[in-house]
XYZ file of C-alpha atoms in Angstrom:
739
model
C -37.865 -114.740 -78.623
C -40.453 -117.407 -79.527
C -44.111 -116.849 -80.467
C -45.367 -117.120 -76.862
C -42.831 -114.593 -75.610
C -43.736 -112.232 -78.471
C -47.443 -112.477 -77.627
C -46.688 -111.892 -73.933
C -44.664 -108.769 -74.787
C -47.473 -107.431 -76.986
C -50.024 -107.962 -74.219
C -47.785 -106.283 -71.646
C -47.349 -103.256 -73.909
C -51.105 -103.061 -74.364
C -51.725 -103.263 -70.621
C -51.899 -106.949 -69.676
C -49.222 -108.544 -67.520
C -51.423 -111.295 -66.090
C -49.622 -114.630 -65.941
C -52.521 -117.026 -65.539
C -52.419 -120.654 -64.525
C -53.282 -123.501 -66.851
C -57.010 -123.708 -66.058
C -57.646 -119.971 -66.395
C -55.541 -119.852 -69.558
C -57.709 -122.603 -71.059
C -60.866 -120.674 -70.087
C -59.671 -117.415 -71.642
C -58.281 -119.118 -74.743
C -61.543 -121.036 -75.226
C -63.546 -117.793 -75.334
C -60.929 -116.245 -77.597
C -61.008 -119.200 -79.999
C -64.823 -119.202 -79.936
C -64.868 -115.537 -80.981
C -62.468 -116.218 -83.875
C -64.335 -119.331 -85.074
C -67.622 -117.406 -84.920
C -66.229 -114.682 -87.183
C -64.723 -117.212 -89.585
C -68.098 -118.948 -89.829
C -69.960 -115.684 -90.453
C -67.410 -114.638 -93.084
C -67.855 -117.916 -94.931
C -71.506 -118.794 -94.476
C -73.299 -115.662 -93.334
C -75.206 -115.024 -90.130
C -76.434 -118.262 -88.485
C -80.104 -117.334 -88.188
C -79.450 -114.055 -86.366
C -79.778 -110.440 -87.419
C -76.909 -108.089 -88.180
C -77.462 -106.094 -84.960
C -77.237 -109.308 -82.926
C -73.977 -110.096 -84.707
C -72.540 -106.730 -83.669
C -73.648 -107.197 -80.059
C -72.070 -110.675 -79.882
C -68.877 -109.315 -81.476
C -68.525 -106.485 -78.954
C -69.797 -108.376 -75.902
C -67.394 -111.314 -76.248
C -64.538 -108.869 -76.861
C -65.368 -106.951 -73.676
C -65.630 -110.211 -71.696
C -62.124 -111.092 -72.919
C -60.841 -107.649 -71.982
C -61.889 -108.062 -68.342
C -60.415 -111.569 -68.225
C -57.097 -110.584 -69.837
C -56.405 -106.952 -68.874
C -56.016 -105.949 -65.205
C -57.512 -102.819 -63.721
C -54.098 -101.151 -64.006
C -50.701 -101.997 -65.445
C -47.914 -103.455 -63.355
C -50.041 -105.573 -61.038
C -48.352 -108.848 -62.151
C -51.475 -110.818 -61.268
C -51.330 -114.618 -61.251
C -55.090 -114.990 -61.352
C -58.248 -113.146 -62.366
C -59.707 -111.138 -59.452
C -63.325 -111.799 -58.531
C -64.339 -108.249 -59.500
C -63.137 -108.865 -63.069
C -65.162 -112.083 -63.232
C -68.153 -110.017 -62.060
C -67.501 -107.346 -64.714
C -67.179 -110.039 -67.401
C -70.472 -111.600 -66.252
C -72.201 -108.194 -66.202
C -70.922 -107.530 -69.736
C -72.317 -110.850 -70.920
C -75.696 -110.202 -69.269
C -75.848 -106.707 -70.785
C -75.136 -108.179 -74.214
C -77.946 -110.706 -73.790
C -80.283 -107.937 -72.632
C -79.481 -105.777 -75.674
C -80.110 -108.726 -77.997
C -83.468 -109.457 -76.392
C -84.586 -105.802 -76.344
C -83.375 -104.657 -79.775
C -86.771 -105.240 -81.437
C -88.948 -104.333 -78.435
C -91.810 -101.894 -79.226
C -90.416 -99.345 -76.748
C -87.004 -99.385 -78.465
C -88.429 -99.297 -81.978
C -90.657 -96.338 -81.102
C -87.851 -94.411 -79.326
C -89.547 -94.685 -75.924
C -87.088 -96.750 -73.850
C -88.170 -97.852 -70.396
C -86.319 -96.823 -67.249
C -84.686 -100.270 -67.166
C -83.586 -99.836 -70.798
C -81.939 -96.540 -69.880
C -80.198 -98.010 -66.815
C -78.891 -100.992 -68.770
C -77.891 -98.793 -71.699
C -76.008 -96.355 -69.467
C -74.262 -99.237 -67.712
C -73.219 -100.645 -71.072
C -71.669 -97.288 -72.050
C -69.684 -97.273 -68.791
C -68.549 -100.861 -69.405
C -67.374 -99.998 -72.936
C -65.406 -96.978 -71.708
C -63.752 -98.979 -68.902
C -62.796 -101.766 -71.326
C -61.288 -99.146 -73.626
C -59.310 -97.609 -70.770
C -57.777 -100.966 -69.946
C -56.753 -101.873 -73.498
C -56.228 -98.598 -75.357
C -55.422 -96.295 -72.463
C -56.628 -92.926 -71.246
C -56.266 -90.716 -74.373
C -59.286 -92.108 -76.245
C -61.308 -92.286 -73.022
C -60.546 -88.630 -72.276
C -61.620 -87.641 -75.801
C -64.857 -89.600 -75.396
C -65.547 -88.045 -71.973
C -64.939 -84.568 -73.393
C -67.467 -85.404 -76.106
C -69.996 -86.620 -73.537
C -69.358 -83.496 -71.454
C -69.959 -81.345 -74.523
C -73.267 -83.140 -75.142
C -74.613 -82.337 -71.673
C -73.074 -78.860 -71.349
C -74.055 -77.612 -74.816
C -76.668 -75.127 -73.572
C -74.004 -73.339 -71.523
C -71.539 -72.915 -74.408
C -71.239 -69.782 -76.565
C -71.539 -69.233 -80.312
C -71.568 -72.117 -82.727
C -70.808 -74.647 -79.982
C -74.238 -74.043 -78.423
C -76.911 -76.746 -78.575
C -79.875 -77.686 -76.385
C -80.071 -81.442 -76.968
C -78.356 -82.572 -73.751
C -81.046 -84.939 -72.474
C -79.986 -88.105 -70.575
C -82.582 -90.453 -72.045
C -81.858 -89.194 -75.547
C -78.132 -89.676 -75.009
C -78.449 -93.283 -73.800
C -80.974 -94.181 -76.482
C -78.923 -92.721 -79.343
C -75.595 -94.122 -78.148
C -76.700 -97.619 -77.104
C -79.815 -98.526 -79.057
C -79.460 -96.645 -82.347
C -77.026 -97.338 -85.191
C -75.134 -94.036 -84.936
C -73.503 -94.696 -81.562
C -71.671 -97.708 -80.159
C -73.190 -99.947 -82.820
C -72.471 -97.533 -85.640
C -70.078 -97.522 -88.581
C -66.808 -98.257 -86.709
C -68.024 -101.349 -84.832
C -69.850 -102.586 -87.948
C -66.606 -102.418 -89.942
C -64.726 -104.008 -87.046
C -67.110 -106.970 -86.904
C -67.839 -107.357 -90.589
C -64.400 -106.793 -92.148
C -61.565 -106.017 -89.744
C -61.672 -109.125 -87.577
C -61.492 -111.590 -90.465
C -58.349 -109.915 -91.808
C -56.720 -109.893 -88.390
C -57.545 -113.617 -88.313
C -55.946 -114.031 -91.755
C -52.760 -112.331 -90.526
C -52.648 -114.314 -87.271
C -53.062 -117.671 -89.008
C -50.501 -116.693 -91.649
C -48.056 -115.824 -88.882
C -48.756 -119.124 -87.101
C -47.648 -120.952 -90.266
C -44.210 -119.315 -90.060
C -44.722 -116.852 -92.904
C -43.397 -113.932 -90.845
C -39.954 -115.508 -90.482
C -39.955 -116.347 -94.196
C -40.705 -112.720 -95.144
C -37.877 -111.537 -92.902
C -35.378 -114.046 -94.307
C -36.348 -113.196 -97.890
C -35.961 -109.470 -97.202
C -32.545 -110.035 -95.607
C -31.496 -112.139 -98.576
C -32.592 -109.435 -101.012
C -31.244 -106.349 -99.216
C -28.844 -107.554 -96.532
C -25.658 -107.244 -98.594
C -26.119 -103.519 -99.334
C -25.047 -100.597 -97.138
C -27.166 -100.670 -94.013
C -28.616 -103.903 -95.386
C -30.329 -105.223 -92.219
C -32.155 -101.899 -91.800
C -33.342 -101.975 -95.413
C -34.396 -105.594 -94.953
C -36.288 -104.535 -91.821
C -38.189 -101.918 -93.813
C -39.165 -104.387 -96.545
C -40.046 -107.236 -94.161
C -42.091 -104.949 -91.919
C -43.919 -103.645 -94.980
C -44.839 -107.176 -96.064
C -46.000 -108.145 -92.580
C -47.562 -104.779 -91.795
C -49.733 -104.867 -94.909
C -51.645 -107.837 -93.494
C -51.098 -107.762 -89.709
C -53.438 -104.918 -88.742
C -51.321 -103.997 -85.696
C -48.189 -101.854 -85.690
C -47.173 -103.105 -82.236
C -47.531 -106.774 -83.204
C -45.649 -106.073 -86.420
C -42.812 -104.326 -84.565
C -42.417 -107.221 -82.124
C -42.645 -109.954 -84.775
C -40.117 -108.508 -87.221
C -38.050 -106.534 -84.715
C -37.131 -109.691 -82.812
C -35.063 -110.776 -85.828
C -34.053 -107.519 -87.535
C -33.030 -105.284 -84.602
C -30.145 -107.534 -83.435
C -28.878 -107.662 -87.043
C -29.014 -103.861 -87.340
C -27.073 -103.485 -84.102
C -24.545 -106.060 -85.287
C -23.564 -104.056 -88.399
C -23.225 -100.784 -86.484
C -26.621 -99.098 -86.038
C -26.967 -97.648 -82.510
C -29.707 -99.399 -80.463
C -32.147 -96.462 -80.518
C -31.681 -96.053 -84.293
C -32.254 -99.771 -84.917
C -35.439 -99.597 -82.840
C -36.521 -96.389 -84.599
C -36.158 -97.927 -88.063
C -38.389 -100.814 -86.997
C -40.942 -98.408 -85.485
C -41.245 -96.424 -88.715
C -41.387 -99.508 -90.938
C -43.959 -101.293 -88.742
C -46.229 -98.265 -88.343
C -46.243 -97.434 -92.045
C -47.665 -100.885 -92.735
C -50.954 -99.421 -91.498
C -51.097 -97.450 -94.743
C -50.169 -100.325 -97.052
C -52.898 -102.388 -98.777
C -54.571 -104.819 -98.540
C -55.403 -104.446 -94.813
C -54.136 -100.888 -94.094
C -54.371 -101.350 -90.339
C -58.083 -102.126 -90.687
C -58.816 -98.516 -91.656
C -59.538 -99.454 -95.277
C -62.671 -101.345 -94.260
C -63.939 -98.538 -92.062
C -63.202 -96.140 -94.921
C -65.564 -98.188 -97.100
C -68.368 -97.539 -94.626
C -67.583 -93.832 -94.175
C -67.144 -93.000 -97.855
C -69.260 -95.531 -99.728
C -66.279 -96.076 -102.048
C -65.708 -99.746 -102.992
C -62.858 -101.481 -101.174
C -60.952 -102.175 -104.403
C -60.959 -98.486 -105.328
C -59.651 -97.543 -101.876
C -56.698 -99.952 -101.924
C -55.937 -98.974 -105.530
C -55.721 -95.311 -104.535
C -53.682 -96.060 -101.413
C -51.118 -98.324 -103.081
C -48.764 -95.819 -104.759
C -48.589 -93.390 -101.785
C -47.964 -96.336 -99.444
C -45.108 -97.631 -101.582
C -43.708 -94.101 -101.828
C -43.841 -93.833 -98.028
C -41.644 -96.924 -97.798
C -39.341 -95.487 -100.460
C -38.985 -92.453 -98.187
C -38.001 -94.653 -95.225
C -35.489 -96.513 -97.419
C -33.920 -93.187 -98.430
C -33.608 -92.261 -94.751
C -31.936 -95.597 -93.989
C -29.605 -95.283 -96.971
C -28.454 -91.799 -96.003
C -27.979 -92.938 -92.395
C -25.850 -95.898 -93.534
C -23.796 -93.694 -95.861
C -23.318 -91.066 -93.168
C -21.820 -93.578 -90.729
C -20.388 -95.954 -93.357
C -22.459 -98.906 -92.104
C -22.000 -101.951 -94.328
C -24.293 -104.885 -95.003
C -23.960 -108.491 -93.868
C -22.033 -111.271 -95.529
C -23.877 -113.645 -97.865
C -22.702 -116.607 -95.803
C -24.830 -115.344 -92.894
C -28.006 -115.294 -94.992
C -30.421 -118.118 -95.686
C -30.515 -119.216 -99.316
C -33.511 -117.725 -101.116
C -33.969 -120.977 -103.040
C -34.020 -122.974 -99.811
C -36.514 -120.541 -98.298
C -38.875 -120.767 -101.251
C -38.569 -124.544 -101.381
C -39.284 -124.962 -97.673
C -41.945 -122.281 -97.185
C -42.675 -120.665 -100.544
C -46.127 -122.234 -100.502
C -47.094 -119.657 -97.848
C -47.108 -116.964 -100.535
C -49.966 -118.758 -102.328
C -52.735 -117.739 -99.841
C -51.726 -114.084 -100.261
C -51.970 -114.472 -104.051
C -55.397 -116.101 -103.623
C -56.511 -113.190 -101.454
C -55.375 -110.661 -104.054
C -57.017 -112.696 -106.829
C -60.430 -112.634 -105.166
C -60.123 -108.960 -104.178
C -58.675 -107.583 -107.412
C -59.702 -109.961 -110.207
C -62.954 -111.503 -108.995
C -63.932 -108.347 -107.057
C -65.438 -110.671 -104.444
C -66.577 -109.330 -101.100
C -63.934 -108.652 -98.479
C -65.316 -111.367 -96.210
C -65.479 -114.021 -98.916
C -61.969 -113.202 -100.148
C -60.461 -113.509 -96.669
C -62.464 -116.673 -95.904
C -61.350 -118.527 -99.031
C -57.746 -117.446 -98.477
C -57.819 -118.708 -94.887
C -59.231 -122.077 -95.962
C -56.543 -122.443 -98.632
C -53.830 -121.359 -96.192
C -54.848 -123.879 -93.520
C -54.992 -126.724 -96.064
C -51.633 -125.838 -97.661
C -49.822 -125.439 -94.338
C -51.365 -128.623 -92.923
C -50.512 -130.877 -95.887
C -47.110 -129.410 -96.844
C -45.527 -130.804 -93.715
C -47.365 -134.127 -93.823
C -46.612 -134.871 -97.484
C -42.943 -134.510 -96.606
C -43.286 -136.845 -93.608
C -45.485 -139.572 -95.125
C -46.572 -139.212 -98.750
C -48.752 -142.337 -99.050
C -50.710 -141.999 -95.815
C -51.267 -138.272 -96.401
C -52.601 -138.878 -99.940
C -55.239 -141.234 -98.480
C -56.220 -138.628 -95.884
C -56.359 -135.932 -98.580
C -58.645 -138.102 -100.739
C -61.040 -138.613 -97.812
C -61.096 -134.866 -97.098
C -61.772 -134.068 -100.760
C -64.617 -136.590 -100.921
C -66.164 -135.166 -97.748
C -65.815 -131.573 -98.966
C -67.302 -132.417 -102.363
C -70.264 -134.251 -100.830
C -71.071 -131.383 -98.437
C -72.939 -129.502 -101.163
C -75.429 -132.395 -101.165
C -75.326 -133.283 -97.459
C -75.849 -129.719 -96.247
C -79.598 -129.955 -96.852
C -79.887 -132.874 -94.424
C -77.657 -131.125 -91.878
C -79.943 -128.072 -91.917
C -83.038 -130.244 -91.640
C -81.556 -131.937 -88.574
C -80.737 -128.589 -86.977
C -84.248 -127.338 -87.716
C -85.846 -130.404 -86.097
C -83.557 -130.008 -83.073
C -84.485 -126.323 -82.854
C -88.229 -127.020 -83.013
C -87.979 -129.711 -80.367
C -86.264 -127.375 -77.882
C -87.896 -124.137 -79.021
C -84.556 -122.349 -79.355
C -85.373 -120.196 -82.371
C -81.758 -120.326 -83.534
C -81.748 -122.694 -86.511
C -83.739 -122.979 -89.710
C -83.585 -124.793 -93.059
C -80.887 -122.410 -94.333
C -78.738 -121.945 -91.238
C -75.587 -123.295 -92.917
C -74.980 -122.105 -96.476
C -72.320 -124.117 -98.237
C -70.151 -122.335 -100.810
C -68.845 -124.243 -103.808
C -65.430 -122.448 -103.914
C -64.578 -124.179 -100.617
C -64.006 -127.428 -102.511
C -61.814 -125.576 -105.014
C -59.747 -124.084 -102.171
C -59.319 -127.491 -100.504
C -58.387 -129.154 -103.800
C -56.049 -126.315 -104.766
C -54.400 -126.307 -101.348
C -53.742 -130.044 -101.456
C -52.341 -129.812 -105.008
C -50.009 -126.931 -104.071
C -48.714 -128.808 -101.000
C -48.259 -131.997 -103.042
C -46.390 -130.205 -105.838
C -44.029 -128.636 -103.307
C -43.352 -132.016 -101.729
C -42.710 -133.650 -105.129
C -40.461 -130.799 -106.234
C -38.448 -131.064 -103.034
C -37.906 -134.782 -103.623
C -36.985 -134.238 -107.278
C -34.411 -131.552 -106.436
C -33.170 -133.633 -103.475
C -33.320 -130.595 -101.246
C -33.176 -131.477 -97.568
C -35.784 -128.976 -96.440
C -38.728 -129.585 -94.141
C -41.739 -127.264 -94.065
C -42.689 -125.877 -90.666
C -44.922 -128.178 -88.686
C -48.531 -127.085 -88.754
C -51.410 -128.825 -87.066
C -54.464 -128.367 -84.893
C -52.400 -126.816 -82.083
C -50.925 -124.124 -84.338
C -54.359 -123.421 -85.828
C -55.896 -122.880 -82.385
C -52.973 -120.631 -81.447
C -53.716 -118.562 -84.553
C -57.391 -118.272 -83.578
C -56.451 -117.304 -80.023
C -53.905 -114.723 -81.150
C -56.333 -113.156 -83.650
C -58.962 -112.471 -80.989
C -56.407 -111.059 -78.569
C -54.895 -108.822 -81.277
C -58.361 -107.586 -82.257
C -59.420 -106.451 -78.773
C -57.808 -103.010 -78.964
C -59.482 -102.314 -82.313
C -62.905 -103.608 -81.213
C -63.170 -101.531 -78.021
C -61.564 -98.495 -79.692
C -64.186 -98.658 -82.451
C -66.955 -98.925 -79.855
C -65.722 -95.854 -77.964
C -65.145 -93.973 -81.212
C -68.788 -94.780 -81.962
C -69.766 -92.976 -78.725
C -67.885 -89.894 -79.917
C -69.464 -90.054 -83.372
C -72.890 -90.447 -81.789
C -72.283 -87.344 -79.665
C -71.112 -85.340 -82.687
C -74.117 -86.413 -84.742
C -76.775 -86.081 -82.051
C -75.542 -82.710 -80.807
C -75.408 -81.277 -84.329
C -71.686 -80.500 -84.070
C -71.007 -82.374 -87.326
C -72.840 -79.717 -89.324
C -71.173 -76.829 -87.467
C -67.575 -77.977 -87.434
C -66.927 -77.137 -91.075
C -68.019 -73.533 -90.499
C -65.818 -73.323 -87.391
C -62.714 -74.483 -89.287
C -63.466 -72.253 -92.302
C -63.886 -69.210 -90.064
C -60.623 -70.017 -88.294
C -58.847 -70.461 -91.656
C -60.259 -67.126 -92.846
C -58.890 -65.436 -89.729
C -55.408 -66.851 -90.345
C -55.592 -65.975 -94.056
C -56.449 -62.356 -93.256
C -53.212 -62.120 -91.274
C -51.027 -63.236 -94.201
C -49.327 -60.847 -96.668
C -50.969 -60.625 -100.107
C -48.175 -62.431 -101.973
C -48.852 -65.583 -99.884
C -52.578 -65.679 -100.694
C -53.779 -67.870 -103.573
C -57.024 -69.605 -104.483
C -55.937 -72.586 -102.377
C -54.679 -70.718 -99.310
C -57.733 -71.577 -97.235
C -57.318 -75.257 -98.165
C -53.598 -75.183 -97.314
C -54.366 -73.723 -93.888
C -57.040 -76.349 -93.257
C -54.614 -79.107 -94.298
C -51.921 -77.802 -91.937
C -54.459 -77.601 -89.098
C -55.477 -81.172 -89.936
C -51.875 -82.349 -89.616
C -51.635 -80.941 -86.081
C -55.045 -82.407 -85.174
C -53.950 -85.837 -86.447
C -50.659 -85.790 -84.583
C -52.306 -84.562 -81.377
C -55.239 -86.984 -81.431
C -53.111 -89.887 -82.592
C -50.722 -89.876 -79.644
C -51.562 -92.988 -77.675
C -54.450 -94.069 -79.902
C -54.493 -97.074 -82.222
C -54.371 -96.026 -85.865
C -57.909 -97.278 -86.414
C -59.349 -95.200 -83.577
C -57.429 -92.138 -84.743
C -58.795 -92.558 -88.248
C -62.383 -93.049 -87.028
C -62.308 -89.826 -85.025
C -60.672 -87.824 -87.810
C -62.918 -89.307 -90.485
C -65.978 -88.227 -88.514
C -64.761 -84.754 -87.596
C -62.018 -83.535 -89.957
C -62.496 -85.341 -93.298
C -65.927 -83.717 -93.968
C -64.276 -80.303 -93.526
C -61.685 -81.112 -96.184
C -64.320 -82.376 -98.612
C -66.367 -79.207 -98.083
C -63.238 -77.235 -98.970
C -63.027 -79.013 -102.311
C -60.941 -82.157 -101.781
C -62.296 -85.402 -103.282
C -63.647 -87.751 -100.619
C -60.948 -90.404 -101.074
C -58.200 -87.748 -100.903
C -59.565 -86.286 -97.658
C -59.809 -89.677 -95.987
C -56.379 -90.891 -97.113
C -54.918 -87.558 -95.956
C -56.220 -87.951 -92.392
C -55.334 -91.658 -92.375
C -51.725 -90.981 -93.351
C -51.115 -88.473 -90.579
C -53.000 -90.730 -88.186
C -50.433 -93.421 -89.046
C -47.591 -90.961 -88.543
C -49.071 -90.101 -85.142
C -48.514 -93.734 -84.174
C -44.801 -92.849 -84.159
C -45.222 -89.673 -82.156
C -43.575 -89.645 -78.699
C -44.115 -89.723 -75.802
C -46.988 -92.225 -76.109
C -45.798 -94.645 -78.765
C -46.423 -98.359 -78.198
C -44.320 -99.614 -81.160
C -41.354 -97.652 -79.771
C -41.755 -99.269 -76.351
C -41.820 -102.657 -78.090
C -38.693 -102.095 -80.171
C -36.867 -100.267 -77.376
C -37.232 -103.351 -75.190
C -35.752 -105.537 -77.914
C -32.976 -103.049 -78.774
C -32.150 -102.273 -75.113
C -32.660 -98.549 -75.734
C -34.716 -95.736 -74.241
C -38.333 -95.731 -75.518
C -38.590 -91.943 -75.912
C -35.326 -91.736 -77.831
C -36.404 -94.705 -79.951
C -39.769 -93.059 -80.599
C -38.092 -89.834 -81.723
C -35.985 -91.840 -84.169
C -39.101 -93.620 -85.441
C -40.819 -90.298 -86.085
C -37.668 -89.042 -87.806
C -37.547 -91.997 -90.195
C -41.253 -91.764 -90.999
C -40.993 -88.023 -91.591
C -39.176 -88.621 -94.892
C -42.639 -88.827 -96.418
C -44.078 -86.014 -94.285
C -44.943 -83.985 -97.394
C -46.439 -86.906 -99.336
C -50.093 -86.291 -98.358
C -49.784 -82.661 -99.448
C -48.491 -83.927 -102.791
C -51.517 -86.143 -103.434
C -53.905 -83.566 -101.956
C -52.711 -80.959 -104.460
C -52.196 -83.439 -107.293
C -54.345 -86.612 -106.853
C -52.763 -88.244 -109.921
C -50.737 -90.659 -107.775
C -54.003 -91.852 -106.220
C -55.032 -93.116 -109.683
C -58.365 -91.283 -109.533
C -57.805 -88.774 -112.338
C -57.956 -89.120 -116.114
C -54.232 -88.454 -116.394
C -52.224 -90.296 -119.040
C -49.679 -92.983 -118.186
C -46.823 -90.512 -118.705
C -48.454 -87.976 -116.383
C -48.824 -90.656 -113.701
C -45.205 -91.748 -114.093
C -44.094 -88.126 -113.890
C -46.182 -87.501 -110.753
C -44.792 -90.625 -109.061
C -41.215 -89.752 -110.044
C -41.454 -86.152 -108.791
C -42.995 -87.354 -105.528
C -40.154 -89.868 -105.042
C -37.484 -87.254 -105.789
C -39.205 -84.786 -103.459
C -39.163 -87.328 -100.634
C -35.517 -88.180 -101.319
C -34.628 -84.514 -101.012
C -36.680 -84.096 -97.849
C -35.001 -87.211 -96.393
C -31.576 -85.785 -97.213
C -32.631 -82.490 -95.592
C -33.618 -84.308 -92.387
C -30.449 -86.425 -92.385
C -28.295 -83.421 -93.392
C -26.509 -85.753 -95.757
C -26.611 -87.094 -99.307
C -23.175 -88.295 -100.449
C -21.362 -86.121 -97.923
C -22.584 -83.835 -95.149
C -24.538 -80.756 -96.233
C -23.485 -77.228 -95.463
C -26.210 -74.750 -94.492
C -26.809 -73.577 -98.063
C -27.099 -77.140 -99.413
C -29.553 -78.098 -96.691
C -31.743 -75.074 -97.486
C -31.655 -75.936 -101.197
C -32.656 -79.545 -100.370
C -35.781 -78.512 -98.459
C -36.724 -75.883 -101.066
C -36.405 -78.540 -103.768
C -38.659 -80.894 -101.801
C -41.276 -78.154 -101.305
C -41.235 -77.274 -105.019
C -42.376 -80.787 -105.917
C -45.567 -80.424 -103.833
C -47.277 -78.094 -106.327
C -46.591 -80.407 -109.293
C -46.776 -78.114 -112.293
C -44.286 -77.601 -115.115
C -42.627 -74.474 -113.695
C -42.099 -75.715 -110.123
C -41.086 -79.204 -111.311
C -38.543 -77.750 -113.748
C -37.015 -75.530 -111.072
C -37.055 -78.440 -108.627
C -35.285 -80.809 -111.005
C -32.750 -78.124 -111.853
C -31.899 -77.614 -108.180
C -31.880 -81.388 -107.618
C -29.357 -82.011 -110.410
C -27.138 -79.130 -109.268
C -27.185 -80.395 -105.691
C -26.353 -83.985 -106.710
C -23.495 -82.839 -108.949
C -22.082 -80.566 -106.240
C -22.323 -83.343 -103.641
C -20.503 -85.758 -105.965
C -17.838 -83.118 -106.568
C -17.378 -82.629 -102.801
C -17.192 -86.376 -102.262
C -14.558 -86.786 -104.973
C -12.563 -83.836 -103.644
C -12.518 -85.239 -100.108
C -11.497 -88.706 -101.285
C -12.470 -92.177 -99.985
C -12.597 -91.049 -96.362
C -15.667 -88.966 -97.107
C -17.615 -91.990 -98.268
């Protein structure tokens, strides 16, 4: 399956099966590329003479236009063209965006007295956003939003704490459309300001061939072990998932290569698909991108981005350790071997041919972690370096002399831009004054000096790789990368971002309803009262100081799994962060713990059947049933089901406490052992099959490691050692056949 077929499959899964002709494809791709280039420019140079609200409107409007041009009114239509009504909807969306830009600073809007036309246009825009969301994301989020809107208008008829009397139409439209706590609130701000640029980073990285390199490296490292292709799938999907921002795209990209290998060594089709589902979905919890939720978390919590990814790192790695345990036990249970070394690509050859693609990721981490640069700047510099490295690596190999001349010209031009930019801005300003556009000024384009460093560094890296290849006489050729591949990356980024953009807009409607109706201040009391009711029904020996918190956490798990079915991870997190996370913080959890808790179970919900897009993607590749594949995906992800409870009770593994290094190591080790035991409980197998007593001991051991104090840990380790020794004894007694 090539890149075009992968992108087509992703679009079909997300609701688009339009197979457009050449002219319409060029039209749609042009808008898509324009949206990506616009975001790259803003990330690097700031807003081009426009305000931040205008930026958000352009971001959402162009995304909605693309939705109506790409996604049909319903799935399965197999359209060969774009119907006239979708052109009309796209045009209406564009006109509404222009209207909102023109009216954002109007006296009537600023004084909260919108005109009748403002209300009509605002209401129409809300309808357009909801319809775009229905086409891309599906009905679940739309239904949740409509329930929220219904609650807003029916509040005066509701009993008890759900009562409110704020259900006025003009107030609703004004708050949702024209204020910053509705459609253009926190979620869409994070989507425009941070999320899109990282999706662009992942799309361009994939267009350079990095995805295949990650897969081949993972297969080389893990393929020879028991169940090797499945373990390689987990590692490769983790590497891709940490930067892709989309579990479905991740599942298709890596699953195309890993699922056939898993089936080849003996994994049943639905199991092979399930492994890929779990590994791809869990990438949404792995820094640096975390399925785009990390950036929205910055806006919700006010915690710096670096602190968020630092706290998320250990639990994310532990989650992947849990999946690896599940795979290992599965391979042992069915005696599934690895693949022969002769079938793997040499790691040295891989690194020589494409190892330069790791450099942009290192640059990204350097700016984020060492320089503590802004998210936008870090992604922008990394993208520039990546494009330069990928472009020159191939050309240095093809023609060293001619490429050196071209590189020298590019360096001279880049270096001189810091001096020429003044004249460029003056020219734009004169042009603007002559036409009265009001778009450009003397500081429209702001040049950044690190751009020259990135261009120089990229050329040097590509040159060194080419020289090293010649010196070692390795017959390897880097993947071709040029203007065509770059445009494909831009196009793919915008298409991949559509589901997140419209989901964030609709989630903003829900947040606006919750805020405007006053439900946000009441919900904590509702949950606490419900927890108190449940607590009063428990026997005394089960009641502790944390019982109310435990009940609230369990309720949160069910809310996450229920809301997350059929929703993108980002949308799930936005809803839960607005509604549930404040409850957990009011019950005593630190803010970062509460938000990571709801995010983790929101990620797990991405694996929850029956609505599970990654499972439909991998099932198609594996030739298996999607529901059965989804169940397997949930099973493999459930190895770390208890992990959020571990860091909620003991936040040491989030690196936010003053614990010593030994205490952190101990907390990480107990969490890993607890997940291994829970994985063995689910698989009913460690070295040999469990009997009933062993399986009960395994789950008790896993539960003991949640509390994380000396007594429970000591008992847990005691049971763990006894169980391992007894399993080894049973294996030895049964002989080689048991292995």
